[in-house]
Tab-separated table of C-alpha atoms and ligand atoms in Angstrom:
chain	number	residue	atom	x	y	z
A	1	UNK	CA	130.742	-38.216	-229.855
A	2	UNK	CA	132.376	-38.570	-226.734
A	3	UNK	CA	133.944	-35.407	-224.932
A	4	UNK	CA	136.173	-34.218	-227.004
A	5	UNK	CA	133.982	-35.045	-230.509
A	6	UNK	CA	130.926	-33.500	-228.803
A	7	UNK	CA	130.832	-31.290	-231.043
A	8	UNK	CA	131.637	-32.415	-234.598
A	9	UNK	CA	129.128	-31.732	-237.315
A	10	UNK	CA	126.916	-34.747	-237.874
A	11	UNK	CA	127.904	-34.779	-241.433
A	12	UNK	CA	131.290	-36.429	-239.836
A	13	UNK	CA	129.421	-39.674	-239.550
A	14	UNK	CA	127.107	-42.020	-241.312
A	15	UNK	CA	123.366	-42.290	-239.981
A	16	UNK	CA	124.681	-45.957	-238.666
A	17	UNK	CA	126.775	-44.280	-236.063
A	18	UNK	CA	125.008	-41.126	-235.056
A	19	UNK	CA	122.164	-43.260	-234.359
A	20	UNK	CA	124.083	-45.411	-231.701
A	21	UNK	CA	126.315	-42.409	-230.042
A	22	UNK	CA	125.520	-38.862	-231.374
A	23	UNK	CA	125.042	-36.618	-228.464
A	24	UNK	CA	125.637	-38.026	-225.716
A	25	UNK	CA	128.870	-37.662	-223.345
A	26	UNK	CA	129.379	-40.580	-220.676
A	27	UNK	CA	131.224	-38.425	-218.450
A	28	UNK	CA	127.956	-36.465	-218.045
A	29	UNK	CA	126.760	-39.427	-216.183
A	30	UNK	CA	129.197	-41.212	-213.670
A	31	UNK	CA	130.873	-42.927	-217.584
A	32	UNK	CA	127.542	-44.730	-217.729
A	33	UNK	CA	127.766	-46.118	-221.344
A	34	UNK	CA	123.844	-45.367	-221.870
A	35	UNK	CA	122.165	-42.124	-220.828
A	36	UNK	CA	120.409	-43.033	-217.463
A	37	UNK	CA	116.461	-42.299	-217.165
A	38	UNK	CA	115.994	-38.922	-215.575
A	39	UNK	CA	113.011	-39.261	-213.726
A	40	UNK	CA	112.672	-35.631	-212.238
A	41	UNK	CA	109.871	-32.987	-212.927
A	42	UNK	CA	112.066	-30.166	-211.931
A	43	UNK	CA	115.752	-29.190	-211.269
A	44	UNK	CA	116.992	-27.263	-208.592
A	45	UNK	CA	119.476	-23.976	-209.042
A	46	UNK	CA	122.924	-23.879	-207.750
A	47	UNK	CA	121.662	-20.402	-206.775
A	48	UNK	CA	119.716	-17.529	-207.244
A	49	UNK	CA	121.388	-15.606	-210.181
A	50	UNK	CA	121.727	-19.030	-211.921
A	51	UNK	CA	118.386	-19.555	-211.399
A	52	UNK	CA	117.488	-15.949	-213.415
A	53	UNK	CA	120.221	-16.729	-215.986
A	54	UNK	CA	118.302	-20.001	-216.440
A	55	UNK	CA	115.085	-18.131	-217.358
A	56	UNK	CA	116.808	-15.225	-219.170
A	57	UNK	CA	118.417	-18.023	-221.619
A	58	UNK	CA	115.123	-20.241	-221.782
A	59	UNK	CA	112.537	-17.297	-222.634
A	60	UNK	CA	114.823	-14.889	-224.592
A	61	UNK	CA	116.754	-17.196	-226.195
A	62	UNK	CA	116.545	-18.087	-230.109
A	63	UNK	CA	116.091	-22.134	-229.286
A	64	UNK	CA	114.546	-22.429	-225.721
A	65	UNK	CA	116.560	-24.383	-223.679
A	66	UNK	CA	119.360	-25.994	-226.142
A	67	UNK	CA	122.035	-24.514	-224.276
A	68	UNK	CA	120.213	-23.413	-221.107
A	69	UNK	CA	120.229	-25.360	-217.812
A	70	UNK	CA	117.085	-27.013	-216.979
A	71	UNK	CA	114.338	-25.327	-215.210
A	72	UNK	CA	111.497	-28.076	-215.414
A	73	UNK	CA	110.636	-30.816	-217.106
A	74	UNK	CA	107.800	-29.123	-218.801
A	75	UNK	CA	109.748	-26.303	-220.748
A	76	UNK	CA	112.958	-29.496	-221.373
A	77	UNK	CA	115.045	-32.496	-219.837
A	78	UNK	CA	118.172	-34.182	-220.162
A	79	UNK	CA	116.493	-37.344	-221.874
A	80	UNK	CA	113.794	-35.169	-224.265
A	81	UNK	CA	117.443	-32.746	-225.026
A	82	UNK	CA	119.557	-35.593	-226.268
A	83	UNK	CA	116.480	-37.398	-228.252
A	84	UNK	CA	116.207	-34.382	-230.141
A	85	UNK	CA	119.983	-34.079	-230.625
A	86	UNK	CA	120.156	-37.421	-232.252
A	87	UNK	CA	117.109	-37.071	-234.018
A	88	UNK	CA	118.108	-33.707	-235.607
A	89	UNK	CA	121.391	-35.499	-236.509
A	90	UNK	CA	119.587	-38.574	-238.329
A	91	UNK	CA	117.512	-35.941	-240.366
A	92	UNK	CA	120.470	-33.943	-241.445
A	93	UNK	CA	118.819	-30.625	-239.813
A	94	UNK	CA	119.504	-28.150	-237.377
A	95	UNK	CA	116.886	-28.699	-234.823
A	96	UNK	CA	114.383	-31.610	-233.588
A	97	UNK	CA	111.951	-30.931	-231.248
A	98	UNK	CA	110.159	-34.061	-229.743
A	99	UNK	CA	106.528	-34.479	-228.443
A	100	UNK	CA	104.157	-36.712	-226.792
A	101	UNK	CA	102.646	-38.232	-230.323
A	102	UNK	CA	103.030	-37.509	-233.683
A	103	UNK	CA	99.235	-36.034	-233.440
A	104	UNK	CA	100.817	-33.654	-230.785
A	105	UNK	CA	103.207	-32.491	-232.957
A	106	UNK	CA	100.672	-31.670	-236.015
A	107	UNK	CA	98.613	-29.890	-233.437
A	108	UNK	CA	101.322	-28.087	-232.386
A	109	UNK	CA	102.508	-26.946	-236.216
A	110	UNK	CA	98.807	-26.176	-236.817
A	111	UNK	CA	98.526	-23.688	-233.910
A	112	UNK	CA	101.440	-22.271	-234.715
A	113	UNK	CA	101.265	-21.138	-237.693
A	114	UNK	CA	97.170	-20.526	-238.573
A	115	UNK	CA	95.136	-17.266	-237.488
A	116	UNK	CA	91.608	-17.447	-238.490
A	117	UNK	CA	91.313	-15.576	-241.694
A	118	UNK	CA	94.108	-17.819	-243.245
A	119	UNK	CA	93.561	-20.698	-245.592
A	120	UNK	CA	95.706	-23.960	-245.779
A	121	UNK	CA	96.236	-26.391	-248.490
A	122	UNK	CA	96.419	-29.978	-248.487
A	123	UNK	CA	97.117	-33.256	-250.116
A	124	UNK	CA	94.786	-36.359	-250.203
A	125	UNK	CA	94.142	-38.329	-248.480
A	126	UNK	CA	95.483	-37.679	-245.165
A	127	UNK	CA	96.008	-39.220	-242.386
A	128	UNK	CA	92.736	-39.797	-240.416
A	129	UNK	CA	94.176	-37.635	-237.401
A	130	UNK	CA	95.868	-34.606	-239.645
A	131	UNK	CA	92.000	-34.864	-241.575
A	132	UNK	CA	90.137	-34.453	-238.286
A	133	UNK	CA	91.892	-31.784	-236.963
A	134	UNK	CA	92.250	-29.435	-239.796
A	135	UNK	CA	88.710	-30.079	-240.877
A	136	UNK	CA	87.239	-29.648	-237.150
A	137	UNK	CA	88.983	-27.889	-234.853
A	138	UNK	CA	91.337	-25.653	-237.233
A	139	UNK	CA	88.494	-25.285	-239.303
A	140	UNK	CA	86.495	-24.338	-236.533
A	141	UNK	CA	88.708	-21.224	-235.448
A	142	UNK	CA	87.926	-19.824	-238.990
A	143	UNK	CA	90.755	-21.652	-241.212
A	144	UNK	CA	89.861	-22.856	-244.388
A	145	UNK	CA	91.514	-25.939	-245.649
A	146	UNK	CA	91.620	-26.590	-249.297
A	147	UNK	CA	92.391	-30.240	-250.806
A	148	UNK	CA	94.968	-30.406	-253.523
A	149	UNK	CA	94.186	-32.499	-256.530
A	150	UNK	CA	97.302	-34.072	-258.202
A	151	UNK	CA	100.099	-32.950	-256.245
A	152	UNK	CA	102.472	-33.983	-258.726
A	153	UNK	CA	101.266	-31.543	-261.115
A	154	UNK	CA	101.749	-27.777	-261.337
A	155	UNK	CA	98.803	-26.971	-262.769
A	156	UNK	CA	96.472	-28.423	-260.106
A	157	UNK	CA	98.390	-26.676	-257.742
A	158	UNK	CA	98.334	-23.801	-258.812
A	159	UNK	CA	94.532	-24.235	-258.860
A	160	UNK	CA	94.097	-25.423	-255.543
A	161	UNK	CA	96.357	-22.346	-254.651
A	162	UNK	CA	93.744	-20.102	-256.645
A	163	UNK	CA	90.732	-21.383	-254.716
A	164	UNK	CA	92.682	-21.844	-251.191
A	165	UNK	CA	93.462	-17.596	-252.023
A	166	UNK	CA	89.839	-17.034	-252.143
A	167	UNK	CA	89.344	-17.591	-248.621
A	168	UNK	CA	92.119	-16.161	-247.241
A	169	UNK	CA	95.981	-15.621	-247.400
A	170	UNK	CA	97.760	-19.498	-247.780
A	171	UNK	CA	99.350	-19.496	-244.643
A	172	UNK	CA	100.231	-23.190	-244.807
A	173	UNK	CA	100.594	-25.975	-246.991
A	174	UNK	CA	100.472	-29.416	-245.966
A	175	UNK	CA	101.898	-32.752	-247.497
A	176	UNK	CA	101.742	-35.973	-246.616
A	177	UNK	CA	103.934	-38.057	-248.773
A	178	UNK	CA	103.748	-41.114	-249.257
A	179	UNK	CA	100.243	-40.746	-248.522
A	180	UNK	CA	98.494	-43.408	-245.942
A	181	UNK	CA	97.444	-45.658	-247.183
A	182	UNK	CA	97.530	-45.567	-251.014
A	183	UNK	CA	101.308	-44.770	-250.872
A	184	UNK	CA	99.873	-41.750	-253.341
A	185	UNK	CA	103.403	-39.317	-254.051
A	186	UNK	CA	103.770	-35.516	-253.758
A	187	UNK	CA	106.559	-33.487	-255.617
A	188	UNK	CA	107.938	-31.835	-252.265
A	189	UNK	CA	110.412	-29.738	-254.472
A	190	UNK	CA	107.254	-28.241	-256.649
A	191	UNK	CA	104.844	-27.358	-253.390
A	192	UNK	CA	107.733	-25.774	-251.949
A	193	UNK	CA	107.929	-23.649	-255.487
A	194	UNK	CA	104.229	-23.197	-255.077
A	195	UNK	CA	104.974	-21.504	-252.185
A	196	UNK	CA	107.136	-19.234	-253.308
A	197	UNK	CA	105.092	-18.149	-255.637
A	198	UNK	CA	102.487	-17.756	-252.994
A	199	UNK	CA	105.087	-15.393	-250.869
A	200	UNK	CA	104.982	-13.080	-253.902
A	201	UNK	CA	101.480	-12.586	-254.119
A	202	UNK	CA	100.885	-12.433	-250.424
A	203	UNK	CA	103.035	-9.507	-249.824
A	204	UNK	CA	106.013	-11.774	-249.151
A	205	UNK	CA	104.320	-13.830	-246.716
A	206	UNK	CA	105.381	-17.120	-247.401
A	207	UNK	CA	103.137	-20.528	-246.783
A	208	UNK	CA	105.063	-23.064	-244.495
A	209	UNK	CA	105.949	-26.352	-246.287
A	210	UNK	CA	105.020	-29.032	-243.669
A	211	UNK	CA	105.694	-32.596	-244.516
A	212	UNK	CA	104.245	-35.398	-242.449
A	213	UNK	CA	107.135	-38.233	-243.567
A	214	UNK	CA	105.723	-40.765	-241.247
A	215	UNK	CA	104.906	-43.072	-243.866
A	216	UNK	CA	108.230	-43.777	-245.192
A	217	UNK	CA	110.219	-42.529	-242.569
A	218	UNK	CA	113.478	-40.219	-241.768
A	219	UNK	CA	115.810	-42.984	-243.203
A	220	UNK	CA	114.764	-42.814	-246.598
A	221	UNK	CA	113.203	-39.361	-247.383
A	222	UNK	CA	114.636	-36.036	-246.153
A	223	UNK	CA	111.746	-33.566	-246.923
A	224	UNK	CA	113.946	-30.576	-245.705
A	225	UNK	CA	116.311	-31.611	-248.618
A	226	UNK	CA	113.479	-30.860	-250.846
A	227	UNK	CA	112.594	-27.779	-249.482
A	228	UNK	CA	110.582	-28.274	-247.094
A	229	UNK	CA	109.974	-25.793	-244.020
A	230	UNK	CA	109.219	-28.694	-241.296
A	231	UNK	CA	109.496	-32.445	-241.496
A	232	UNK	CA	107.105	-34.385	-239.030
A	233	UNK	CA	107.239	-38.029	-238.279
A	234	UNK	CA	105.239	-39.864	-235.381
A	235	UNK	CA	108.099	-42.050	-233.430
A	236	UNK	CA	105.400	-44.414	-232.947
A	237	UNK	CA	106.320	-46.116	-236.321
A	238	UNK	CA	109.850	-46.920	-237.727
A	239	UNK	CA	111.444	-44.407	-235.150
A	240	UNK	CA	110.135	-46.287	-232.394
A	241	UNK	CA	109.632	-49.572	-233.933
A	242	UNK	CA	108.878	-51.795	-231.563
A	243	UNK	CA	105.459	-51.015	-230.737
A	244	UNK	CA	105.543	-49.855	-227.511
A	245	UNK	CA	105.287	-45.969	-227.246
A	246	UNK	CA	103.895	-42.992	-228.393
A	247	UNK	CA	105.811	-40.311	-229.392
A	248	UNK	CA	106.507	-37.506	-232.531
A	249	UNK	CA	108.947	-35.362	-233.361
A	250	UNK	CA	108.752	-32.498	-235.598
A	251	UNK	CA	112.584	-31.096	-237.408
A	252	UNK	CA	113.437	-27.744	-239.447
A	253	UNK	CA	115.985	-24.769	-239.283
A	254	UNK	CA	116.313	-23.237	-235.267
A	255	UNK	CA	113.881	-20.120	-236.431
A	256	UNK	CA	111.163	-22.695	-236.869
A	257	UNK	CA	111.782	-25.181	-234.027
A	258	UNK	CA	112.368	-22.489	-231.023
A	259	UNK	CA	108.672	-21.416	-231.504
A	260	UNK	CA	107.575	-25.001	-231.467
A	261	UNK	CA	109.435	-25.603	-228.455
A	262	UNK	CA	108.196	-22.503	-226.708
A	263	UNK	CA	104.329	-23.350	-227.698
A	264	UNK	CA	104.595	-27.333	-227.028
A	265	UNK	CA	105.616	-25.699	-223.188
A	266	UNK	CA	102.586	-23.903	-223.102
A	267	UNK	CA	100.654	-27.021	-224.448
A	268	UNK	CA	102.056	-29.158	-222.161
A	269	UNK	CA	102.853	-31.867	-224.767
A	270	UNK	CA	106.497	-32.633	-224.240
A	271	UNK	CA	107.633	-35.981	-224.570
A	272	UNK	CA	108.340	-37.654	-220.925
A	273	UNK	CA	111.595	-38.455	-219.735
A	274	UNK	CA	110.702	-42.281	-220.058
A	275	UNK	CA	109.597	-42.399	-223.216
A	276	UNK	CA	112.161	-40.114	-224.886
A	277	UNK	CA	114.732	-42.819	-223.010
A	278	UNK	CA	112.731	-45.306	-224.862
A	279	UNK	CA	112.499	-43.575	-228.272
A	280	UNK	CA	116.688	-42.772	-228.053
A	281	UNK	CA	117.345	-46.823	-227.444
A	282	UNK	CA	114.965	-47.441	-230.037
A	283	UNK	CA	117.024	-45.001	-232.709
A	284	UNK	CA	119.824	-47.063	-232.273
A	285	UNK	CA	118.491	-49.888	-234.038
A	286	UNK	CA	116.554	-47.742	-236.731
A	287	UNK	CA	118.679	-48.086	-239.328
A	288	UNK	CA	119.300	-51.739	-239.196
A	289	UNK	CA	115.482	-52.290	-238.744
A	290	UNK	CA	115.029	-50.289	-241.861
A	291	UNK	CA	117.441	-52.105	-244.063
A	292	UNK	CA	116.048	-55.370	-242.758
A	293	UNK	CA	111.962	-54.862	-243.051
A	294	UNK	CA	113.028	-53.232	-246.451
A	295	UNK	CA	114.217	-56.216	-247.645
A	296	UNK	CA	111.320	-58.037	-246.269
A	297	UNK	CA	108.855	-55.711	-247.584
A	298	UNK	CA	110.251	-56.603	-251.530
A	299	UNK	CA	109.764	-60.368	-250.812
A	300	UNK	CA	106.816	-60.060	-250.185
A	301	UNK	CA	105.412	-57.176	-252.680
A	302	UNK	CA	106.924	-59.327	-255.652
A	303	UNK	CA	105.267	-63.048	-253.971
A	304	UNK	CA	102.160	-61.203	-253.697
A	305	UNK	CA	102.127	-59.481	-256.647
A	306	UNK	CA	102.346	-62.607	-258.616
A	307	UNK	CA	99.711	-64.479	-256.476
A	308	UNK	CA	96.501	-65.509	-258.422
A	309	UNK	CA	94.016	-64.357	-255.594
A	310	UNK	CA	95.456	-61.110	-255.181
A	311	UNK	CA	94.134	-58.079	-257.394
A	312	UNK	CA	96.861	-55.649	-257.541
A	313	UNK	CA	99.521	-54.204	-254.905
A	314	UNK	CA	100.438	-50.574	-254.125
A	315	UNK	CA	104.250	-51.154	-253.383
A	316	UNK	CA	106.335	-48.027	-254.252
A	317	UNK	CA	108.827	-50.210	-256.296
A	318	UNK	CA	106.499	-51.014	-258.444
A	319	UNK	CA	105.328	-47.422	-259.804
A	320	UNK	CA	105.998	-47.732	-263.274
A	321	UNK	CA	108.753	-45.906	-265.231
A	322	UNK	CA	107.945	-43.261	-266.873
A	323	UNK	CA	105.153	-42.326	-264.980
A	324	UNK	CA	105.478	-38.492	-262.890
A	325	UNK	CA	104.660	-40.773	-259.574
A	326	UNK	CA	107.933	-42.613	-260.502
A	327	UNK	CA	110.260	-39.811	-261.736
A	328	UNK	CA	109.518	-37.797	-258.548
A	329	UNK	CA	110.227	-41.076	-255.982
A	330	UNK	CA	113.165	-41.700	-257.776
A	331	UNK	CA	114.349	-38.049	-256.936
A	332	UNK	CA	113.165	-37.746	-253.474
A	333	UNK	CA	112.267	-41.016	-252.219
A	334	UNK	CA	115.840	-43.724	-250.980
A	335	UNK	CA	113.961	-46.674	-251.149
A	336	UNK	CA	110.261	-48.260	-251.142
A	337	UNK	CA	109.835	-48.784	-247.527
A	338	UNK	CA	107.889	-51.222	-245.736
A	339	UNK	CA	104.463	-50.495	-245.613
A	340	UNK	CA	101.783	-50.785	-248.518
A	341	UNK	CA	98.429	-51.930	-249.516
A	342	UNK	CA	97.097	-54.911	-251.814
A	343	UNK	CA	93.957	-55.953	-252.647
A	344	UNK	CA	92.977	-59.799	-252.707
A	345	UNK	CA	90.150	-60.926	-255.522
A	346	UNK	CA	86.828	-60.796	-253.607
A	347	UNK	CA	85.318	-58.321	-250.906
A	348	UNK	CA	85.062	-58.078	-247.201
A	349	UNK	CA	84.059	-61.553	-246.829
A	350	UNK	CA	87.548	-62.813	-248.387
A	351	UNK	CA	89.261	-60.114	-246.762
A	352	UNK	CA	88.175	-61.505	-243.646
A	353	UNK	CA	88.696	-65.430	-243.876
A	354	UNK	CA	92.281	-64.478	-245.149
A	355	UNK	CA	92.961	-62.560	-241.938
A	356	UNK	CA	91.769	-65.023	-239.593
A	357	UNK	CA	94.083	-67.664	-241.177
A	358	UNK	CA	96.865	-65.838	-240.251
A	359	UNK	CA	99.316	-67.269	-237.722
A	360	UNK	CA	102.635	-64.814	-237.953
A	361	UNK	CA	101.140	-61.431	-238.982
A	362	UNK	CA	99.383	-59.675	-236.299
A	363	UNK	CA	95.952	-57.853	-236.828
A	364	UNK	CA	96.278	-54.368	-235.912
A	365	UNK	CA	96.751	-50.862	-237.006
A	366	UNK	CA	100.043	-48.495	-236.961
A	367	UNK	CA	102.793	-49.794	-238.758
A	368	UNK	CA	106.840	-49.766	-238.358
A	369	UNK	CA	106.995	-51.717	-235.752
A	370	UNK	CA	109.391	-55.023	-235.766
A	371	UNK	CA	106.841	-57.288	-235.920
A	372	UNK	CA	104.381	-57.601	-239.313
A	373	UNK	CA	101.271	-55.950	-239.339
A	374	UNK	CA	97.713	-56.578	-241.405
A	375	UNK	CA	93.889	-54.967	-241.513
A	376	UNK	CA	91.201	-54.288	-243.462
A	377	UNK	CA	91.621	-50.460	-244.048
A	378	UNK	CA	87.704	-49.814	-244.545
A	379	UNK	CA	86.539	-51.980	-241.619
A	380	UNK	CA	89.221	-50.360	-238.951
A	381	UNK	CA	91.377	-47.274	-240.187
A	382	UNK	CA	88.866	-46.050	-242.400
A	383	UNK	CA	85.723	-47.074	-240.851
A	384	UNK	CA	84.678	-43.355	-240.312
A	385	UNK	CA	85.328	-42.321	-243.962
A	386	UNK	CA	82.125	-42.256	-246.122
A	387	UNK	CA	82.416	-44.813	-249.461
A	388	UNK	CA	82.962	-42.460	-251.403
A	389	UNK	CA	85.968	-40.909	-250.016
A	390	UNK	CA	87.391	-44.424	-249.680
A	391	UNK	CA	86.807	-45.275	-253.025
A	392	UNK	CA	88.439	-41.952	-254.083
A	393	UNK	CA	91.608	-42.695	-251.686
A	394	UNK	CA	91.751	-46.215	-253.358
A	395	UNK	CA	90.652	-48.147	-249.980
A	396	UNK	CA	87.678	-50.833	-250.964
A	397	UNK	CA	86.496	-53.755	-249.243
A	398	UNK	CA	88.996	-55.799	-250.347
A	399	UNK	CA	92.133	-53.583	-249.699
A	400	UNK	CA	94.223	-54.512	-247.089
A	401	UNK	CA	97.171	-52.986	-245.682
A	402	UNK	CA	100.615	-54.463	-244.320
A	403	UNK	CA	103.357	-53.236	-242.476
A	404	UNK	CA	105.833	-55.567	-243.040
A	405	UNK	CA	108.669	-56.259	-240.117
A	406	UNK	CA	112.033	-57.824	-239.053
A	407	UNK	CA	111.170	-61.419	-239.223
A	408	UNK	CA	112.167	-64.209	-241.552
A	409	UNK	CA	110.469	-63.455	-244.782
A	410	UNK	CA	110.059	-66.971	-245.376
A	411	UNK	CA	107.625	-67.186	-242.380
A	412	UNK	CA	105.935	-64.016	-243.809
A	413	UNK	CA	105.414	-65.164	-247.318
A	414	UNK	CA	104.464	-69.018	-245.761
A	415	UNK	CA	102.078	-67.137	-243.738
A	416	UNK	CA	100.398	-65.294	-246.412
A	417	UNK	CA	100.249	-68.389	-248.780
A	418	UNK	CA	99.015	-70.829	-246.848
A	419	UNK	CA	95.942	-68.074	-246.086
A	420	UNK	CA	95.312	-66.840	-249.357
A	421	UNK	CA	95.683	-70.746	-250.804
A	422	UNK	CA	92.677	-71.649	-247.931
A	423	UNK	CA	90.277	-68.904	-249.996
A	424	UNK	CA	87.597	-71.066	-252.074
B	1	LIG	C1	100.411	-42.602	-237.059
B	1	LIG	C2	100.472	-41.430	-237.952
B	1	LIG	C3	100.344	-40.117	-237.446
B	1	LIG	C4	100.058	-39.817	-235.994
B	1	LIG	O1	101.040	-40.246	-235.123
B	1	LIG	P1	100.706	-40.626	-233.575
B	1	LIG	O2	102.041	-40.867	-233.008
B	1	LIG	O3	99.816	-41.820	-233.609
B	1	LIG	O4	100.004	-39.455	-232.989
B	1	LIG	C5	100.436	-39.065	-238.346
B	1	LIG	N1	100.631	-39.280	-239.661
B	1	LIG	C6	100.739	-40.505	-240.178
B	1	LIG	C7	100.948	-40.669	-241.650
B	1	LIG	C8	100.656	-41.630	-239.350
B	1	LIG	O5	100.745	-42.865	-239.888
């Protein structure tokens, strides 16, 4: 990790250390311990034929700008390069390539790989963003996107596949898993089959298997492992953590990154030197955070699951054995996380006294961060989706949704109590 282990495989060391270290050489900067903050739009050329080498390597090269010198800040810099370095080194693949919000990084994935003519499949529900997009805009340049029903089964995927055909050659297919907010599953491994069966019927042109793993984060699933094409995560959750940027980052095999990298400079939606500084501090803690809201998160799944004003909760250690949801998260999935939904006895109204009671969790949306997190899915985060929808998603007036942080989990489960014991 320093100079002379620059360039050991990441496979050398456990996610622990590659998240403090990986990447980065303090000679490259005066022996500063920690990468300084390059604030600069553009970088000057020791001289002319440096300056066209600088292009030849950015635009003909197989990974824009990995190995090139920096042109401007646009196309790559120092801070976004080593972010994406580490980041590519936590998720055990070849490339990362970083971007100004996880939404930024969808869009980009989207553009890339849809034509109008083409049809995309998807699970449900997704994320209020990812649904927007690919039902408006995408759908609006002539891409049809097709919902998948059980994407833990073969048959409805094949189905879905059927249908999706009818419009147009599958050109994508994309899974968010666990879902937001119902924590719903998807059997990576089998869409990526799907696919492949897709590739033979389409002339050998083979969907991409995107994965939005936001939900649980890079720590404890590894779509690419799976089979997955692309994993996307927003580094505004449990990357980030701490609440206090926006950011996404989107990981694969260098054929599929270099084109991202190459559109996101035409898109203009790089991630800024200051917040990829930001996002690389932040991955230094990830792990720890993880292990430590994980923990949390069980506390407080099993108090409230045992609470007499609370209707049921949607914590992925509790899918029951013996169930397909259970056999494929105990294949694909390293732990339960830290966000989930429960739902208290009552409606809106007792949805709402609850919240107000509370003292340690703060009311907000996004989740991941270190400090807890409540609301009232159908009154914020799904305020836009018709009934119907929500009640097929699982989200009623009496759902709420947690993201559970780093701090004692006696305070938590105190806090919780002593609101849920106030309901008449
Ligand atoms: C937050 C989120 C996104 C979007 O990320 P931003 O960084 O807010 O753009 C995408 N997918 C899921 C599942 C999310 O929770």
């Amino acid at each position: 990790m320093s100079t002379d282990r620059h360039d050991d495989p990441p496979d050398a060391f456990h996610p622990d250390t590659l998240a403090v270290g990986f990447g980065y050489d303090p000679q490259d900067a005066s022996g500063a311990v920690k990468p300084p903050v390059m604030l600069t739009s553009t970088f000057a050329y020791p001289s002319a034929a440096a300056a066209k080498q600088a292009h030849r390597d950015y635009f003909d090269g197989a990974a824009p700008g990995r190995d090139a010198a920096f042109i401007y800040a646009r196309l790559d810099h120092p801070n976004l390069a080593l972010l994406e370095k580490r980041f590519a080194a936590l998720e055990g693949a070849e490339e990362a390539a970083a971007f100004a919000s996880g939404m930024a990084a969808i869009s980009a994935i989207l553009l890339a790989h849809l034509k109008p003519g083409d049809s995309v499949l998807h699970t449900r529900p997704l994320y209020g963003g990812t649904h927007g997009l690919l039902h408006g805009p995408i759908a609006g340049i002539g891409v049809t996107p097709v919902a998948i029903g059980d994407a833990l089964d073969a048959a409805s995927l094949a189905e879905a596949a059927e249908a999706a055909s009818r419009h147009g050659p599958v050109a994508l297919i994309f899974v968010e898993t666990p879902a937001n907010p119902t924590n719903g599953i998807a059997d990576i491994a089998l869409i990526a089959r799907t696919a492949a069966t897709l590739a033979e019927r389409q002339g050998g042109r083979r969907p991409v298997v995107v994965v939005d793993n936001t939900f649980l984060g890079s720590l404890l699933q590894a779509p690419l492992r799976h089979g997955a094409d692309l994993a996307m995560t927003s580094l505004t959750k449990y990357a980030g953590g701490h609440s206090d940027l926006i950011g996404g980052a989107v990981s694969g095999g260098k054929a599929m990154i270099g084109p991202l990298r190459r559109l996101r400079t035409l898109l203009g939606s790089h991630l800024d030197p200051f917040t990829s500084w930001l996002a690389l501090r932040s991955l230094e803690t990830f792990p720890l955070r993880n292990r430590r809201a994980n923990a949390n998160a069980a506390i407080v799944a099993d108090f409230l699951r045992d609470h007499p004003k609370v209707a049921g909760v949607s914590y992925l250690g509790f899918l029951e054995a013996g169930t397909p949801a259970r056999a494929v998260f105990d294949r694909q999935c390293a732990g339960a996380g830290s966000t989930f939904s429960f739902r208290i006895r009552g409606g809106e109204a007792e949805a709402f006294a609850m919240l107000d009671r509370l003292k340690v969790f703060r009311m907000a949306v996004s989740l991941g961060g270190t400090e807890s997190l409540i609301c009232h899915s159908a009154s914020t985060t799904h305020y836009s989706v018709p009934p119907e929808i929500r009640r097929e998603v699982g989200v009623d007036d009496a759902t709420l949704r947690i993201s559970i942080g780093i701090e004692h989990p006696d305070d938590l489960v105190a806090d919780l109590a002593s609101a849920l014991d106030a309901l008449p």
